[in-house]
PDB file of C-alpha atoms in Angstrom:
ATOM      1  CA  LEU A 639      20.760 -11.735   3.648  1.00 52.00           C
ATOM      2  CA  ILE A 640      20.760 -10.422   7.215  1.00 56.00           C
ATOM      3  CA  HIS A 641      22.170 -13.622   8.708  1.00 56.00           C
ATOM      4  CA  ALA A 642      25.400 -12.842   6.848  1.00 51.00           C
ATOM      5  CA  THR A 643      25.847  -9.542   8.679  1.00 55.00           C
ATOM      6  CA  MET A 644      24.148  -9.968  12.037  1.00 54.00           C
ATOM      7  CA  THR A 645      23.563 -12.851  14.465  1.00 52.00           C
ATOM      8  CA  ARG A 646      21.078 -13.230  17.267  1.00 46.00           C
ATOM      9  CA  GLU A 647      23.924 -13.366  19.758  1.00 41.00           C
ATOM     10  CA  ALA A 648      25.143  -9.941  18.622  1.00 51.00           C
ATOM     11  CA  ALA A 649      21.629  -8.592  19.022  1.00 49.00           C
ATOM     12  CA  ARG A 650      21.488  -9.850  22.629  1.00 47.00           C
ATOM     13  CA  THR A 651      24.550  -7.825  23.608  1.00 50.00           C
ATOM     14  CA  ASP A 652      22.376  -4.784  24.269  1.00 59.00           C
ATOM     15  CA  GLY A 653      19.853  -6.763  26.286  1.00 60.00           C
ATOM     16  CA  CYS A 654      17.346  -7.113  23.440  1.00 63.00           C
ATOM     17  CA  ARG A 655      16.139 -10.615  22.700  1.00 72.00           C
ATOM     18  CA  THR A 656      14.554  -9.707  19.370  1.00 88.00           C
ATOM     19  CA  PRO A 657      16.887  -8.296  16.709  1.00 93.00           C
ATOM     20  CA  ARG A 658      15.530  -5.139  15.086  1.00 95.00           C
ATOM     21  CA  VAL A 659      15.898  -4.572  11.343  1.00 96.00           C
ATOM     22  CA  LEU A 660      15.035  -1.475   9.337  1.00 97.00           C
ATOM     23  CA  VAL A 661      14.000  -2.195   5.742  1.00 97.00           C
ATOM     24  CA  LEU A 662      13.794   0.702   3.305  1.00 96.00           C
ATOM     25  CA  GLY A 663      11.473  -0.418   0.542  1.00 90.00           C
ATOM     26  CA  GLY A 664       9.931  -3.654   1.786  1.00 78.00           C
ATOM     27  CA  THR A 665       6.649  -4.046  -0.104  1.00 80.00           C
ATOM     28  CA  GLN A 666       7.741  -5.093  -3.592  1.00 78.00           C
ATOM     29  CA  PHE A 667       9.660  -8.012  -5.078  1.00 75.00           C
ATOM     30  CA  ILE A 668      13.021  -8.606  -3.352  1.00 85.00           C
ATOM     31  CA  GLY A 669      12.152  -6.363  -0.431  1.00 81.00           C
ATOM     32  CA  ARG A 670       8.884  -8.200   0.075  1.00 87.00           C
ATOM     33  CA  HIS A 671      10.596 -11.597   0.051  1.00 90.00           C
ATOM     34  CA  SER A 672      13.280 -10.329   2.437  1.00 92.00           C
ATOM     35  CA  VAL A 673      10.749  -9.036   4.957  1.00 94.00           C
ATOM     36  CA  ALA A 674       8.967 -12.396   4.830  1.00 92.00           C
ATOM     37  CA  GLU A 675      12.255 -14.198   5.551  1.00 93.00           C
ATOM     38  CA  LEU A 676      13.105 -11.830   8.393  1.00 95.00           C
ATOM     39  CA  VAL A 677       9.692 -12.314   9.991  1.00 94.00           C
ATOM     40  CA  ALA A 678      10.017 -16.088   9.688  1.00 94.00           C
ATOM     41  CA  ALA A 679      13.441 -15.893  11.353  1.00 93.00           C
ATOM     42  CA  GLY A 680      12.022 -14.008  14.315  1.00 93.00           C
ATOM     43  CA  TYR A 681      13.216 -10.472  13.606  1.00 95.00           C
ATOM     44  CA  ALA A 682      11.287  -7.317  14.453  1.00 96.00           C
ATOM     45  CA  VAL A 683      11.024  -5.375  11.202  1.00 96.00           C
ATOM     46  CA  THR A 684      10.370  -1.697  10.591  1.00 96.00           C
ATOM     47  CA  ALA A 685       9.427  -1.289   6.932  1.00 95.00           C
ATOM     48  CA  VAL A 686       9.574   2.187   5.416  1.00 95.00           C
ATOM     49  CA  SER A 687       7.777   2.781   2.139  1.00 92.00           C
ATOM     50  CA  ARG A 688       5.748   5.440   0.367  1.00 90.00           C
ATOM     51  CA  GLY A 689       2.577   3.479   1.011  1.00 85.00           C
ATOM     52  CA  ARG A 690       1.675   3.257  -2.669  1.00 86.00           C
ATOM     53  CA  THR A 691       1.855  -0.533  -2.713  1.00 82.00           C
ATOM     54  CA  ALA A 692      -0.318  -2.514  -0.334  1.00 84.00           C
ATOM     55  CA  SER A 693       1.841  -4.392   2.138  1.00 87.00           C
ATOM     56  CA  PRO A 694       1.181  -8.107   2.637  1.00 86.00           C
ATOM     57  CA  PHE A 695       2.407  -7.703   6.229  1.00 90.00           C
ATOM     58  CA  VAL A 696      -0.226  -5.315   7.586  1.00 88.00           C
ATOM     59  CA  ARG A 697      -1.546  -7.974   9.965  1.00 91.00           C
ATOM     60  CA  VAL A 698       1.888  -9.208  11.044  1.00 94.00           C
ATOM     61  CA  PRO A 699       2.577  -8.015  14.628  1.00 94.00           C
ATOM     62  CA  SER A 700       6.357  -8.056  14.226  1.00 94.00           C
ATOM     63  CA  VAL A 701       6.287  -5.614  11.273  1.00 95.00           C
ATOM     64  CA  ASN A 702       5.973  -1.899  11.947  1.00 94.00           C
ATOM     65  CA  HIS A 703       5.004   0.147   8.885  1.00 94.00           C
ATOM     66  CA  VAL A 704       6.203   3.711   8.316  1.00 94.00           C
ATOM     67  CA  HIS A 705       4.784   5.550   5.311  1.00 94.00           C
ATOM     68  CA  CYS A 706       6.802   8.456   3.944  1.00 93.00           C
ATOM     69  CA  ASP A 707       8.821   9.437   0.896  1.00 93.00           C
ATOM     70  CA  ARG A 708      12.532   9.190   1.647  1.00 93.00           C
ATOM     71  CA  THR A 709      13.123  12.476  -0.190  1.00 93.00           C
ATOM     72  CA  SER A 710      10.773  14.344   2.166  1.00 94.00           C
ATOM     73  CA  ASP A 711      11.356  16.315   5.353  1.00 95.00           C
ATOM     74  CA  ALA A 712       9.061  13.817   7.074  1.00 95.00           C
ATOM     75  CA  PHE A 713      11.575  11.041   6.432  1.00 96.00           C
ATOM     76  CA  THR A 714      14.409  13.132   7.845  1.00 96.00           C
ATOM     77  CA  ALA A 715      12.326  13.921  10.927  1.00 97.00           C
ATOM     78  CA  TRP A 716      11.521  10.239  11.387  1.00 97.00           C
ATOM     79  CA  LEU A 717      15.204   9.284  11.128  1.00 97.00           C
ATOM     80  CA  CYS A 718      16.086  11.781  13.841  1.00 97.00           C
ATOM     81  CA  GLN A 719      13.758  10.165  16.374  1.00 96.00           C
ATOM     82  CA  ALA A 720      13.966   6.542  15.219  1.00 96.00           C
ATOM     83  CA  GLU A 721      15.185   3.832  17.572  1.00 95.00           C
ATOM     84  CA  SER A 722      18.449   1.986  17.081  1.00 96.00           C
ATOM     85  CA  PHE A 723      18.524  -1.018  14.759  1.00 96.00           C
ATOM     86  CA  HIS A 724      20.847  -3.954  14.541  1.00 95.00           C
ATOM     87  CA  ALA A 725      20.805  -3.780  10.750  1.00 96.00           C
ATOM     88  CA  THR A 726      19.348  -1.720   7.929  1.00 97.00           C
ATOM     89  CA  VAL A 727      18.626  -3.062   4.448  1.00 97.00           C
ATOM     90  CA  ASP A 728      18.180  -0.443   1.741  1.00 97.00           C
ATOM     91  CA  PHE A 729      16.432  -1.599  -1.415  1.00 94.00           C
ATOM     92  CA  CYS A 730      15.541   1.802  -2.854  1.00 93.00           C
ATOM     93  CA  ALA A 731      18.684   3.941  -2.772  1.00 96.00           C
ATOM     94  CA  PHE A 732      19.586   5.086  -6.269  1.00 96.00           C
ATOM     95  CA  SER A 733      21.847   8.081  -5.636  1.00 97.00           C
ATOM     96  CA  PRO A 734      23.920   9.635  -2.834  1.00 97.00           C
ATOM     97  CA  ALA A 735      21.023  12.003  -2.112  1.00 97.00           C
ATOM     98  CA  ASP A 736      18.965   8.979  -1.050  1.00 97.00           C
ATOM     99  CA  VAL A 737      21.578   7.711   1.406  1.00 97.00           C
ATOM    100  CA  THR A 738      22.910  10.978   2.850  1.00 97.00           C
ATOM    101  CA  PRO A 739      19.940  11.476   5.255  1.00 97.00           C
ATOM    102  CA  VAL A 740      20.496   7.978   6.636  1.00 98.00           C
ATOM    103  CA  LEU A 741      24.177   8.696   7.220  1.00 98.00           C
ATOM    104  CA  GLU A 742      23.575  12.120   8.744  1.00 97.00           C
ATOM    105  CA  HIS A 743      20.431  11.546  10.807  1.00 97.00           C
ATOM    106  CA  LEU A 744      20.474   7.830  11.660  1.00 97.00           C
ATOM    107  CA  GLY A 745      24.190   7.148  11.541  1.00 97.00           C
ATOM    108  CA  ALA A 746      25.415   4.419  13.856  1.00 96.00           C
ATOM    109  CA  ARG A 747      21.822   3.695  14.925  1.00 97.00           C
ATOM    110  CA  ALA A 748      21.389   2.077  11.505  1.00 97.00           C
ATOM    111  CA  GLY A 749      23.470  -0.843  12.755  1.00 96.00           C
ATOM    112  CA  HIS A 750      25.067  -2.774   9.915  1.00 97.00           C
ATOM    113  CA  TYR A 751      23.834  -1.084   6.731  1.00 97.00           C
ATOM    114  CA  VAL A 752      23.211  -3.337   3.716  1.00 97.00           C
ATOM    115  CA  PHE A 753      23.101  -1.455   0.422  1.00 97.00           C
ATOM    116  CA  ILE A 754      21.420  -3.199  -2.499  1.00 95.00           C
ATOM    117  CA  SER A 755      23.560  -2.114  -5.405  1.00 96.00           C
ATOM    118  CA  SER A 756      23.714  -3.504  -8.949  1.00 94.00           C
ATOM    119  CA  ASP A 757      26.112  -5.271 -11.281  1.00 91.00           C
ATOM    120  CA  SER A 758      25.581  -2.217 -13.512  1.00 93.00           C
ATOM    121  CA  VAL A 759      28.377  -0.525 -11.550  1.00 95.00           C
ATOM    122  CA  TYR A 760      30.847  -2.558 -13.605  1.00 93.00           C
ATOM    123  CA  ASP A 761      29.560  -0.968 -16.805  1.00 92.00           C
ATOM    124  CA  VAL A 762      30.910   2.414 -15.720  1.00 94.00           C
ATOM    125  CA  CYS A 763      34.303   0.961 -14.770  1.00 92.00           C
ATOM    126  CA  ASP A 764      35.454  -0.279 -18.179  1.00 82.00           C
ATOM    127  CA  PRO A 765      34.667  -3.989 -17.679  1.00 76.00           C
ATOM    128  CA  ARG A 766      36.585  -4.958 -20.828  1.00 77.00           C
ATOM    129  CA  GLU A 767      39.799  -3.609 -19.316  1.00 76.00           C
ATOM    130  CA  ALA A 768      39.169  -5.446 -16.047  1.00 73.00           C
ATOM    131  CA  THR A 769      38.488  -8.678 -17.927  1.00 76.00           C
ATOM    132  CA  ARG A 770      41.640  -8.207 -19.995  1.00 75.00           C
ATOM    133  CA  ARG A 771      43.742  -7.797 -16.851  1.00 78.00           C
ATOM    134  CA  HIS A 772      42.253 -10.526 -14.666  1.00 78.00           C
ATOM    135  CA  GLY A 773      40.378 -12.795 -17.049  1.00 82.00           C
ATOM    136  CA  ARG A 774      37.100 -12.028 -15.285  1.00 83.00           C
ATOM    137  CA  LEU A 775      35.361  -9.347 -13.268  1.00 83.00           C
ATOM    138  CA  LEU A 776      36.333  -9.125  -9.604  1.00 86.00           C
ATOM    139  CA  GLU A 777      34.775  -7.268  -6.696  1.00 89.00           C
ATOM    140  CA  SER A 778      37.728  -4.899  -6.929  1.00 89.00           C
ATOM    141  CA  SER A 779      37.027  -4.252 -10.618  1.00 90.00           C
ATOM    142  CA  ALA A 780      34.392  -1.606  -9.788  1.00 92.00           C
ATOM    143  CA  VAL A 781      36.816   1.306  -9.995  1.00 92.00           C
ATOM    144  CA  ARG A 782      36.245   4.147 -12.421  1.00 94.00           C
ATOM    145  CA  PRO A 783      38.879   4.741 -15.133  1.00 92.00           C
ATOM    146  CA  GLU A 784      41.606   7.221 -14.289  1.00 91.00           C
ATOM    147  CA  ASP A 785      41.126   8.976 -17.622  1.00 93.00           C
ATOM    148  CA  SER A 786      38.520  11.689 -16.989  1.00 94.00           C
ATOM    149  CA  VAL A 787      37.182  11.650 -20.552  1.00 95.00           C
ATOM    150  CA  ARG A 788      36.620   7.909 -20.495  1.00 93.00           C
ATOM    151  CA  ARG A 789      35.149   8.155 -16.995  1.00 94.00           C
ATOM    152  CA  GLU A 790      32.585  10.743 -18.061  1.00 96.00           C
ATOM    153  CA  GLU A 791      31.785   8.823 -21.227  1.00 95.00           C
ATOM    154  CA  LEU A 792      30.932   5.666 -19.287  1.00 94.00           C
ATOM    155  CA  ALA A 793      28.949   7.595 -16.674  1.00 96.00           C
ATOM    156  CA  ARG A 794      26.800   9.225 -19.347  1.00 96.00           C
ATOM    157  CA  ALA A 795      26.208   5.877 -21.043  1.00 95.00           C
ATOM    158  CA  ASP A 796      24.847   4.254 -17.874  1.00 95.00           C
ATOM    159  CA  LYS A 797      23.503   6.824 -15.409  1.00 97.00           C
ATOM    160  CA  TYR A 798      21.857   4.147 -13.275  1.00 95.00           C
ATOM    161  CA  GLY A 799      25.114   2.244 -12.785  1.00 96.00           C
ATOM    162  CA  SER A 800      27.044   5.450 -12.229  1.00 97.00           C
ATOM    163  CA  ARG A 801      24.715   6.639  -9.483  1.00 97.00           C
ATOM    164  CA  LYS A 802      24.749   3.264  -7.776  1.00 97.00           C
ATOM    165  CA  LEU A 803      28.529   3.416  -7.783  1.00 98.00           C
ATOM    166  CA  GLU A 804      28.379   6.948  -6.382  1.00 98.00           C
ATOM    167  CA  VAL A 805      26.483   5.497  -3.415  1.00 98.00           C
ATOM    168  CA  GLU A 806      29.154   2.821  -2.976  1.00 98.00           C
ATOM    169  CA  GLU A 807      31.844   5.511  -3.071  1.00 98.00           C
ATOM    170  CA  LEU A 808      29.957   7.563  -0.474  1.00 98.00           C
ATOM    171  CA  LEU A 809      29.641   4.558   1.844  1.00 98.00           C
ATOM    172  CA  ALA A 810      33.340   3.768   1.504  1.00 97.00           C
ATOM    173  CA  SER A 811      34.138   7.369   2.381  1.00 97.00           C
ATOM    174  CA  SER A 812      31.835   7.259   5.410  1.00 98.00           C
ATOM    175  CA  ASN A 813      33.413   4.038   6.585  1.00 97.00           C
ATOM    176  CA  ALA A 814      36.880   5.563   6.326  1.00 97.00           C
ATOM    177  CA  ALA A 815      35.824   8.757   8.095  1.00 97.00           C
ATOM    178  CA  SER A 816      33.622   7.450  10.889  1.00 96.00           C
ATOM    179  CA  GLY A 817      33.698   3.654  10.804  1.00 96.00           C
ATOM    180  CA  PHE A 818      30.155   3.417   9.405  1.00 97.00           C
ATOM    181  CA  ARG A 819      29.550  -0.314   8.966  1.00 97.00           C
ATOM    182  CA  TYR A 820      28.094  -1.478   5.681  1.00 97.00           C
ATOM    183  CA  THR A 821      27.909  -4.266   3.134  1.00 97.00           C
ATOM    184  CA  THR A 822      27.233  -3.778  -0.572  1.00 96.00           C
ATOM    185  CA  LEU A 823      25.426  -6.427  -2.601  1.00 95.00           C
ATOM    186  CA  ARG A 824      25.752  -5.998  -6.378  1.00 95.00           C
ATOM    187  CA  LEU A 825      22.763  -7.926  -7.637  1.00 90.00           C
ATOM    188  CA  PRO A 826      22.342  -8.988 -11.271  1.00 83.00           C
ATOM    189  CA  ASP A 827      18.897  -9.150 -12.861  1.00 79.00           C
ATOM    190  CA  VAL A 828      16.732 -11.090 -10.406  1.00 74.00           C
ATOM    191  CA  PHE A 829      13.710 -13.153 -11.415  1.00 74.00           C
ATOM    192  CA  GLY A 830      11.009 -14.746  -9.297  1.00 71.00           C
ATOM    193  CA  PRO A 831       7.519 -14.320  -7.821  1.00 68.00           C
ATOM    194  CA  HIS A 832       6.260 -10.715  -7.612  1.00 66.00           C
ATOM    195  CA  GLU A 833       8.943  -9.455 -10.030  1.00 65.00           C
ATOM    196  CA  ASN A 834       7.895  -5.909 -10.902  1.00 67.00           C
ATOM    197  CA  THR A 835      10.480  -4.558 -13.347  1.00 71.00           C
ATOM    198  CA  GLY A 836       9.133  -6.221 -16.487  1.00 61.00           C
ATOM    199  CA  ARG A 837      12.415  -8.009 -17.236  1.00 69.00           C
ATOM    200  CA  GLN A 838      11.023 -11.429 -16.378  1.00 62.00           C
ATOM    201  CA  LEU A 839       8.041 -11.029 -18.687  1.00 68.00           C
ATOM    202  CA  ALA A 840      10.238  -9.677 -21.475  1.00 70.00           C
ATOM    203  CA  LEU A 841      12.584 -12.650 -21.155  1.00 69.00           C
ATOM    204  CA  ALA A 842       9.672 -15.117 -21.215  1.00 72.00           C
ATOM    205  CA  ARG A 843       8.357 -13.502 -24.385  1.00 77.00           C
ATOM    206  CA  ARG A 844      11.757 -13.760 -26.063  1.00 75.00           C
ATOM    207  CA  ILE A 845      11.988 -17.434 -25.131  1.00 76.00           C
ATOM    208  CA  ARG A 846       8.509 -18.134 -26.538  1.00 78.00           C
ATOM    209  CA  LYS A 847       9.595 -16.513 -29.806  1.00 79.00           C
ATOM    210  CA  ASN A 848      12.813 -18.570 -29.852  1.00 80.00           C
ATOM    211  CA  LYS A 849      14.899 -15.410 -29.557  1.00 78.00           C
ATOM    212  CA  ARG A 850      18.159 -15.160 -27.706  1.00 72.00           C
ATOM    213  CA  GLY A 851      18.091 -13.758 -24.190  1.00 63.00           C
ATOM    214  CA  GLY A 852      20.906 -13.117 -21.756  1.00 59.00           C
ATOM    215  CA  LEU A 853      21.010 -14.412 -18.183  1.00 56.00           C
ATOM    216  CA  SER A 854      23.626 -13.382 -15.630  1.00 51.00           C
TER     217      SER A 854
END
């Protein structure tokens, strides 16, 4: 994940031998696996979480834990005094309100910002129309309909996807205005060890009952 956006050589340009990565939400499922991979690759990780889930990295010297709610004043205060990072990976941003403090109070010190989005953004962009035009969904297909009525209809039908897309739109605007560097990853449903959404268990139950289940 991080190797795609940052190399060790780039990290050495400021005289630091150990690349520093900020992970927002690094104690559960994908975040947990990502922190483990970063540690194994030799990165210094700062993991910010609410502290509600026990971290498996409490005894790992290269992982610094920060406990605070990202909607709190404490998080904003921490961002203001935080060091610079070579990259930031955000697993728990679900609306522009979650990302705005990072943009305003960490800014360029975030390094290359990686936003974990969702394939649900396509559901608020009229995927049938995109498929009709191109034969399949493209990265560029995540554009809301021009018709305001249709746009609002889709947004109401999938608030999660709409808010994720709002974050993408905010990041694009920030990049255009100030050159804020970012990458968006639109993940589908992800299954694996420590999955905590319930989707994996629900799918397993459907399979055991010989019912149909979708995989993307």
